[in-house]
XYZ file of C-alpha atoms in Angstrom:
568
model
C -0.399 -0.029 -0.023
C 2.871 2.233 0.691
C 4.491 1.497 -2.827
C 1.313 1.883 -4.180
C 0.645 6.028 -2.478
C 4.946 6.659 -3.484
C 4.350 5.787 -7.126
C 1.157 7.701 -7.290
C 2.215 10.642 -5.009
C 5.153 10.407 -7.533
C 3.534 10.579 -10.758
C 1.439 13.670 -9.490
C 4.133 15.405 -9.406
C 6.087 14.295 -12.301
C 2.369 16.153 -14.100
C 1.931 18.675 -12.383
C 6.020 19.643 -12.965
C 4.658 19.131 -16.771
C 2.396 21.383 -17.061
C 3.969 24.008 -14.724
C 6.777 24.370 -17.206
C 6.965 25.775 -19.841
C 5.953 24.399 -23.822
C 9.341 24.557 -26.346
C 6.674 26.868 -28.255
C 6.435 29.784 -25.404
C 8.036 32.987 -26.390
C 10.670 34.088 -24.237
C 12.190 36.950 -23.199
C 15.067 38.660 -24.654
C 16.188 41.932 -23.022
C 18.921 41.027 -20.241
C 17.954 41.408 -16.803
C 15.023 43.283 -17.334
C 14.170 44.186 -13.968
C 17.848 45.624 -12.767
C 17.784 43.129 -9.502
C 21.279 42.294 -11.372
C 22.375 45.883 -11.344
C 22.469 48.140 -14.160
C 23.993 44.766 -15.783
C 23.586 44.822 -19.696
C 21.681 47.620 -20.481
C 24.009 51.142 -20.328
C 23.328 54.888 -20.587
C 24.681 57.825 -22.539
C 24.486 61.089 -22.185
C 25.432 64.425 -23.941
C 24.410 66.654 -21.156
C 25.147 64.886 -17.873
C 23.822 62.231 -15.351
C 23.430 59.577 -13.591
C 22.128 56.187 -13.960
C 21.871 53.038 -10.450
C 19.538 50.652 -9.272
C 18.900 52.021 -6.337
C 15.355 52.134 -5.576
C 11.832 49.898 -5.182
C 10.642 48.734 -8.309
C 6.830 48.916 -8.569
C 6.773 45.024 -6.895
C 10.460 43.923 -6.801
C 13.682 45.728 -4.223
C 14.907 47.162 -7.817
C 14.104 49.522 -10.722
C 16.224 51.726 -12.913
C 16.834 54.990 -11.596
C 18.039 57.819 -14.328
C 19.198 61.327 -13.241
C 19.393 64.262 -15.642
C 21.499 66.727 -13.912
C 22.307 68.845 -17.668
C 20.550 67.838 -20.220
C 21.779 67.097 -23.287
C 20.215 66.196 -27.065
C 20.750 62.508 -27.140
C 19.509 61.165 -24.133
C 18.460 57.211 -23.820
C 19.684 54.308 -22.427
C 19.462 50.831 -24.083
C 20.581 46.826 -24.598
C 22.657 45.947 -27.227
C 22.705 43.159 -29.738
C 19.262 41.861 -29.242
C 18.561 39.080 -31.694
C 15.704 39.137 -33.612
C 13.998 37.599 -37.417
C 12.747 39.622 -39.774
C 8.378 40.294 -40.249
C 7.947 38.792 -36.962
C 5.645 40.382 -34.691
C 7.184 41.689 -31.443
C 5.624 43.410 -28.211
C 6.814 45.122 -25.437
C 6.389 45.676 -22.163
C 7.506 47.747 -19.657
C 6.866 50.202 -16.674
C 7.914 53.238 -16.137
C 7.734 57.315 -14.525
C 9.017 60.151 -14.705
C 8.771 62.746 -10.910
C 8.206 65.813 -13.342
C 6.123 63.737 -15.696
C 8.232 64.675 -19.007
C 7.785 61.973 -22.270
C 10.234 59.382 -24.139
C 10.701 57.529 -27.131
C 10.675 53.957 -27.502
C 13.238 53.438 -30.958
C 13.694 49.114 -31.812
C 16.908 49.876 -34.645
C 20.193 48.691 -35.271
C 22.879 48.716 -32.795
C 25.811 50.372 -35.765
C 26.070 53.037 -38.549
C 23.267 53.333 -40.224
C 20.898 52.504 -37.922
C 18.895 50.342 -39.621
C 15.095 50.676 -38.133
C 13.731 47.727 -37.325
C 9.931 48.097 -36.057
C 9.607 50.580 -34.295
C 11.523 54.428 -34.235
C 10.422 57.343 -31.898
C 7.867 55.958 -30.685
C 5.956 58.752 -28.454
C 5.716 57.323 -24.956
C 3.097 59.436 -22.533
C 4.315 58.850 -18.476
C 2.857 59.565 -16.074
C 4.772 60.719 -12.502
C 3.658 56.295 -10.542
C 4.900 53.534 -11.645
C 2.692 52.975 -15.507
C 1.953 50.129 -17.247
C 3.186 50.468 -21.445
C 2.888 48.316 -23.809
C 3.877 48.071 -27.553
C 3.343 46.556 -30.643
C 5.836 46.760 -33.728
C 6.485 43.756 -36.897
C 10.400 43.835 -37.929
C 11.006 44.908 -41.340
C 14.805 46.660 -42.702
C 16.116 43.218 -42.738
C 16.076 39.287 -44.163
C 17.441 36.781 -42.339
C 18.053 36.865 -38.307
C 19.640 39.639 -37.083
C 21.717 39.653 -33.412
C 22.201 42.686 -33.337
C 19.109 45.145 -32.920
C 19.421 47.868 -29.368
C 16.282 48.438 -27.885
C 17.253 51.788 -26.805
C 15.304 55.094 -24.306
C 15.365 57.714 -25.288
C 14.582 60.750 -22.489
C 16.162 63.746 -25.308
C 14.100 66.599 -26.008
C 11.379 66.145 -22.806
C 14.456 66.116 -20.480
C 15.476 68.540 -17.582
C 17.556 69.290 -15.051
C 16.825 67.219 -12.373
C 13.793 65.049 -14.193
C 14.416 61.308 -12.123
C 13.020 59.284 -14.472
C 12.646 54.713 -13.864
C 11.678 51.780 -15.371
C 10.974 48.176 -14.861
C 10.235 45.058 -16.093
C 11.343 44.983 -19.390
C 10.619 42.357 -21.352
C 9.856 41.526 -25.380
C 8.720 39.628 -26.694
C 8.142 37.854 -30.322
C 4.041 37.155 -30.717
C 4.142 35.236 -34.013
C 5.326 35.718 -37.751
C 3.939 38.064 -40.009
C 3.035 36.350 -43.933
C 3.432 40.100 -45.703
C 0.469 41.453 -47.162
C -0.413 40.719 -51.254
C -0.510 43.871 -53.082
C -1.324 43.794 -56.482
C 1.558 44.314 -59.205
C 2.426 48.086 -58.706
C 5.959 49.262 -60.168
C 6.529 50.400 -56.649
C 8.592 49.475 -54.259
C 7.804 49.473 -50.411
C 3.510 50.473 -51.506
C 2.609 50.120 -48.132
C 5.646 51.465 -46.443
C 6.194 47.537 -44.749
C 9.551 48.164 -44.921
C 10.095 50.742 -43.477
C 10.724 54.381 -44.611
C 12.874 53.197 -48.376
C 13.175 54.258 -50.839
C 10.630 56.042 -49.850
C 12.087 60.460 -49.687
C 10.980 63.106 -48.120
C 11.475 66.439 -48.749
C 11.045 70.109 -46.940
C 12.388 73.428 -47.024
C 10.871 73.913 -43.559
C 11.229 71.109 -41.127
C 9.715 67.553 -39.891
C 10.098 64.116 -40.267
C 8.912 61.094 -42.128
C 8.125 57.610 -40.567
C 6.662 54.143 -40.497
C 5.591 54.429 -37.029
C 1.591 54.330 -37.231
C -0.665 51.447 -38.532
C -1.800 50.707 -41.701
C -5.487 49.737 -43.394
C -5.427 46.324 -42.535
C -1.185 46.653 -41.300
C 1.351 47.103 -38.809
C 2.996 50.206 -40.830
C 1.642 53.394 -42.660
C 4.105 56.529 -43.854
C 3.913 59.561 -41.364
C 5.337 62.650 -42.056
C 5.031 65.981 -40.156
C 4.861 68.828 -40.106
C 6.507 70.720 -37.601
C 7.186 74.105 -39.963
C 5.937 74.466 -42.867
C 8.187 74.982 -46.057
C 7.189 75.914 -49.984
C 8.180 73.073 -51.255
C 7.145 69.890 -49.231
C 7.385 66.221 -51.163
C 7.300 62.880 -50.268
C 8.678 60.742 -53.423
C 9.715 57.694 -54.690
C 12.294 58.423 -58.418
C 14.053 56.187 -60.794
C 10.559 54.498 -61.490
C 10.026 52.785 -65.328
C 7.604 54.277 -67.941
C 5.703 53.520 -71.313
C 5.607 55.621 -73.545
C 1.285 56.637 -74.617
C 0.559 54.108 -71.897
C -2.047 54.290 -69.044
C -1.377 54.419 -65.494
C -3.495 54.308 -63.169
C -2.166 55.777 -59.248
C -4.579 53.855 -56.410
C -3.509 55.515 -52.297
C -5.692 55.649 -48.992
C -4.822 58.760 -47.849
C -5.239 61.281 -45.222
C -4.815 64.635 -42.913
C -5.584 65.067 -39.621
C -6.296 68.473 -40.186
C -8.430 67.994 -43.578
C -5.716 69.514 -46.051
C -5.378 68.976 -49.342
C -1.975 67.688 -50.859
C -1.035 67.432 -55.580
C 0.090 64.659 -57.365
C 2.643 64.362 -59.973
C 4.826 62.648 -62.515
C 7.680 64.467 -63.971
C 11.979 63.388 -65.016
C 13.701 62.631 -61.896
C 16.011 64.837 -63.123
C 16.623 68.607 -64.969
C 14.237 69.309 -67.277
C 11.981 68.311 -64.851
C 9.433 67.530 -68.167
C 6.144 66.772 -67.124
C 5.585 63.105 -67.250
C 1.899 62.786 -68.318
C 0.231 64.563 -64.234
C 0.730 67.986 -63.006
C -0.428 68.883 -59.867
C -3.546 66.592 -59.633
C -4.942 68.688 -56.256
C -6.461 65.379 -54.305
C -9.001 66.577 -52.028
C -8.020 64.907 -48.168
C -10.608 63.925 -44.994
C -9.338 63.139 -41.807
C -9.935 59.338 -42.068
C -8.431 57.328 -44.016
C -9.824 57.330 -48.086
C -9.121 55.777 -50.683
C -7.767 57.675 -53.838
C -7.713 56.751 -57.798
C -6.117 58.942 -60.954
C -5.627 58.089 -64.223
C -3.175 59.549 -66.363
C -1.203 59.018 -70.290
C 2.595 59.607 -70.812
C 3.640 61.964 -72.092
C 7.031 64.114 -72.778
C 8.789 61.364 -73.502
C 8.531 58.641 -77.075
C 10.487 55.822 -75.125
C 10.613 53.591 -72.451
C 12.083 55.419 -69.399
C 13.247 54.959 -65.722
C 13.813 58.718 -65.292
C 10.529 59.467 -63.195
C 9.302 60.893 -60.815
C 6.410 59.898 -58.790
C 5.940 62.820 -56.200
C 3.185 63.960 -53.814
C 3.656 68.228 -52.336
C 1.996 69.826 -49.235
C 2.244 72.715 -50.326
C 1.836 75.131 -49.693
C -1.933 73.102 -48.090
C 0.976 72.021 -44.817
C 0.518 74.600 -42.210
C 2.436 73.711 -38.439
C 1.976 70.924 -37.066
C -0.634 69.095 -40.032
C 0.229 65.398 -40.221
C 0.197 63.349 -42.863
C -1.397 59.801 -43.850
C -0.313 57.480 -46.780
C -0.416 53.719 -47.419
C -0.410 51.069 -49.964
C 0.792 53.037 -52.866
C 0.156 51.460 -55.772
C 1.302 52.433 -59.634
C 0.347 49.869 -62.353
C -0.130 50.581 -66.507
C -3.702 49.878 -67.575
C -3.470 50.119 -71.678
C -1.121 51.705 -74.049
C -2.683 53.938 -77.086
C -2.537 53.040 -80.310
C -1.603 57.287 -81.691
C -3.451 57.260 -85.140
C -1.197 56.925 -88.144
C 0.968 59.750 -88.851
C -0.726 61.133 -92.884
C 0.732 63.207 -94.899
C -1.223 65.883 -96.253
C -1.266 65.951 -100.721
C 0.271 69.414 -101.880
C -1.799 71.814 -103.204
C -1.097 72.177 -106.895
C -0.890 76.070 -107.606
C -0.686 77.914 -110.355
C 2.602 78.889 -112.267
C 2.916 82.394 -111.630
C 5.059 85.231 -113.951
C 8.358 85.775 -112.376
C 8.962 89.541 -109.851
C 12.184 90.666 -109.556
C 13.358 89.925 -106.111
C 14.053 92.014 -104.156
C 17.907 93.060 -102.569
C 17.324 91.030 -99.211
C 18.015 93.264 -95.599
C 20.521 91.201 -94.083
C 19.396 90.339 -90.739
C 20.938 90.228 -87.771
C 22.416 86.870 -86.662
C 21.153 86.372 -82.905
C 22.412 85.896 -79.931
C 22.523 82.289 -79.358
C 20.250 81.318 -75.751
C 22.434 79.251 -73.089
C 21.331 76.419 -73.018
C 21.543 74.349 -69.464
C 23.981 71.931 -68.849
C 21.412 68.077 -68.503
C 24.218 66.304 -65.484
C 26.647 68.695 -65.284
C 25.236 70.587 -61.066
C 24.138 69.521 -58.796
C 22.137 72.168 -55.991
C 23.156 71.534 -53.066
C 20.867 73.465 -51.046
C 18.451 75.814 -52.166
C 16.500 78.564 -49.538
C 14.191 80.826 -48.194
C 15.582 81.317 -44.783
C 14.900 83.616 -41.841
C 18.029 83.900 -39.404
C 16.359 85.249 -36.115
C 16.973 84.726 -32.750
C 15.018 81.967 -32.035
C 16.959 77.669 -31.590
C 14.794 75.503 -32.679
C 15.167 71.593 -33.961
C 15.126 70.306 -37.080
C 15.452 66.095 -37.482
C 17.491 64.778 -39.808
C 16.898 63.091 -43.147
C 18.393 60.093 -41.488
C 20.801 59.572 -37.892
C 24.027 60.468 -36.833
C 26.657 57.754 -35.795
C 26.013 58.816 -32.074
C 22.417 58.657 -32.653
C 21.081 61.620 -32.842
C 17.924 62.444 -35.201
C 17.565 65.861 -34.810
C 19.469 69.462 -34.533
C 19.809 72.067 -33.084
C 19.243 75.641 -35.944
C 19.478 78.910 -35.411
C 20.846 82.297 -34.746
C 24.438 81.961 -35.978
C 24.106 78.264 -37.118
C 21.555 77.472 -39.245
C 21.352 73.613 -40.377
C 18.797 72.719 -43.402
C 18.851 68.967 -44.733
C 19.671 69.390 -48.196
C 18.068 69.411 -51.717
C 15.634 67.403 -53.343
C 18.209 65.669 -56.016
C 21.223 65.387 -53.755
C 23.101 61.727 -53.702
C 22.526 59.550 -51.052
C 25.760 58.124 -52.557
C 29.510 59.086 -53.654
C 29.930 62.403 -55.043
C 32.904 61.782 -56.720
C 31.749 58.631 -59.323
C 30.089 59.284 -60.956
C 30.230 62.517 -62.244
C 33.237 63.901 -59.681
C 31.455 66.749 -57.286
C 33.386 67.283 -54.698
C 36.276 68.109 -58.187
C 34.532 70.667 -59.028
C 33.157 74.331 -57.568
C 31.363 75.580 -55.526
C 29.377 78.192 -56.855
C 27.404 80.159 -53.746
C 24.398 82.940 -55.066
C 22.945 84.711 -51.938
C 19.483 87.264 -52.833
C 19.371 89.574 -49.430
C 16.234 90.432 -49.008
C 15.635 92.209 -45.424
C 18.956 92.572 -43.668
C 18.255 95.131 -40.691
C 22.275 97.765 -40.234
C 24.385 97.838 -41.726
C 27.335 95.763 -40.313
C 29.475 93.761 -42.700
C 28.274 90.253 -42.824
C 30.297 87.133 -43.748
C 28.002 84.101 -45.252
C 29.318 80.188 -44.994
C 28.275 76.723 -46.435
C 29.491 73.607 -44.328
C 28.884 69.994 -45.063
C 29.246 67.620 -42.649
C 29.030 63.879 -42.427
C 28.338 60.730 -39.635
C 28.406 63.848 -36.915
C 27.919 66.924 -36.181
C 30.939 67.984 -34.797
C 33.743 69.853 -35.644
C 35.617 67.095 -36.978
C 33.075 65.662 -39.559
C 32.538 69.058 -41.761
C 34.347 71.298 -43.965
C 33.367 74.529 -44.750
C 33.442 77.247 -47.788
C 35.740 80.577 -47.468
C 33.393 83.083 -45.184
C 35.695 85.707 -47.084
C 34.883 84.993 -50.645
C 30.198 85.768 -49.169
C 30.567 89.631 -47.854
C 27.874 91.616 -47.934
C 26.434 94.891 -45.993
C 23.086 95.468 -46.705
C 20.273 94.432 -49.389
C 21.078 92.175 -52.826
C 22.207 89.646 -54.500
C 26.063 88.462 -54.422
C 27.591 85.246 -55.518
C 31.368 84.124 -54.902
C 33.041 80.568 -56.006
C 36.056 78.663 -55.161
C 37.364 74.936 -55.582
C 36.161 72.313 -53.987
C 39.744 71.501 -52.837
C 39.811 74.682 -51.480
C 37.552 74.309 -48.362
C 38.442 74.037 -45.153
C 38.823 70.407 -44.018
C 37.814 69.840 -47.211
C 40.132 66.272 -46.667
C 38.299 65.415 -44.009
C 35.295 64.779 -45.208
C 35.277 61.050 -47.324
C 33.293 62.732 -50.352
C 32.545 58.713 -52.093
C 30.831 58.853 -48.590
C 26.571 60.171 -47.889
C 26.568 63.168 -45.854
C 24.313 64.299 -42.735
C 23.294 67.409 -43.355
C 24.635 71.642 -44.276
C 24.542 73.967 -42.772
C 25.162 78.154 -43.323
C 26.737 79.859 -40.332
C 26.428 83.947 -40.006
C 29.617 85.848 -39.083
C 31.194 89.554 -38.692
C 33.116 91.127 -40.903
C 36.257 89.143 -38.702
C 35.081 85.701 -39.666
C 32.641 85.667 -35.624
C 30.375 83.848 -35.738
C 26.548 85.590 -34.786
C 26.130 83.836 -31.996
C 24.761 83.779 -28.013
C 23.808 80.430 -28.282
C 27.086 78.753 -27.488
C 29.266 80.626 -25.214
C 32.686 80.506 -26.717
C 31.215 83.168 -29.368
C 29.501 85.731 -26.739
C 31.436 89.080 -26.314
C 33.696 88.399 -29.637
C 31.276 89.326 -32.809
C 30.827 92.784 -33.469
C 28.489 95.102 -32.006
C 27.652 92.160 -29.560
C 25.147 91.178 -26.994
C 23.223 93.288 -29.362
C 21.959 90.639 -31.696
C 19.308 92.906 -32.954
C 22.185 94.735 -35.523
C 22.144 90.955 -37.534
C 18.856 89.560 -37.208
C 16.223 88.854 -38.100
C 17.629 88.697 -41.946
C 16.023 87.121 -44.752
C 18.007 86.372 -47.592
C 16.894 83.116 -50.867
C 20.459 81.005 -50.235
C 21.800 79.008 -53.313
C 24.686 77.036 -53.399
C 25.341 74.380 -56.885
C 28.531 72.083 -56.940
C 29.701 72.213 -60.840
C 32.204 69.111 -62.318
C 35.440 70.294 -63.557
C 34.962 71.300 -67.001
C 30.897 72.124 -66.571
C 30.966 75.977 -66.901
C 28.566 78.086 -65.166
C 25.635 76.719 -63.106
C 21.961 77.190 -63.783
C 20.258 79.255 -61.514
C 17.040 78.095 -59.491
């Protein structure tokens, strides 16, 4: 009897253990030390300001939690865990508990840990923190890679919300795989990534104002959609895809879903991507957007070319309808060929016979003056670096970067003496030496000064950054070449190789952002944001001698032998 009871209890215990043990298919947390019970191991805190990261506070229901103190706010403040393993096209769920004593927010990103910091499925997702422990959950689908990766970074970013004295608290950070995702089937389209499920590539966002372009919202029955935020309206604001192939004399249909938070409209164009930007069949077709997602369809016939082309650009233009705070949403952008158009046969007109007339003496013609030939714009032998209309003021803002710098920064300070701009729409994201050697040619500059508050002399300069916004990572024009005291139009040119720190740039790789600099006649930046310049410029501390100053500034690169630039 005792043996039987023992065996029965043993069987019960084994069954109990089986039911309590996780199944082989159960998802596990890929984050190490999720509750900070092992100190801060596996977690990394970085700030370009100042602060501390400890586990010296109790958690939501445990002895420890992560605790960040901001003693000096920075523009890049993050706590992260790196080298995480993610599977492609897979849904993950991030759960965590957090709060900040001042209720200041943070953002969450899942990205490639190293350059080029590819978005792996969640980019700058804003989390609204309270002043006491709260639970937060984010679901996302991995993108930006095709096979399993082991270089992912989970990142909590406190900037730009952080302030002196802020206290941030974290606990129970759990990142688990939910399920594999079958990519949605879309009709055959000549566009790539029509539903923004693979991030934002190869879509390009350009503005001469300021704004962001992400895929951080859900689409129409899919995890992602394109999302544009206008933080400062511009006169040239567009989302486009380039180098599309079109057949001549053919009917195409463009279908897409879109809306804007304010119901502001947009215009659609199909045009040549490069100079002279020929109309390829659709020009500024206004689309009346609503405030909820709607389907739109446009049919057009290609024109402006005789043979198949592969340089077409599909462009959604938000200007002139955009305003500060606007949110535009795009999904399922499909461009398909419907049919070819049969052209009527060309006919040769039958000449009309005229009677033979008695000839009359032919008068001696008066010589016609030889007309001055109209200059022909160069084809592919110039590159617009920057073409912006801008008012230099004392106000300082943040400009979103089109890609992150090597430190993970997604925006940059702009204003007073140092104004930052993203490059012109067609500026290459590759080499400036091949196939055309712009980097070995000439830099041309033009500035139209519309308003200026005094006659104090100004030097104007452009700097080009690569990888990171630091002194060591930029090359600059010679400011003494472009000087002025009043309104008017001024020009300057110099060999590219004569730029300051030309050798510090690898011209075979992509650049990051452009900056214009306002200096006094001695070459001192007119700026009080950075302490090293305070009191150095003529007229200091009276910024009203230099600002506001309204200009249109254009910079163009021309390769060797390319001739003079054609100004836009």
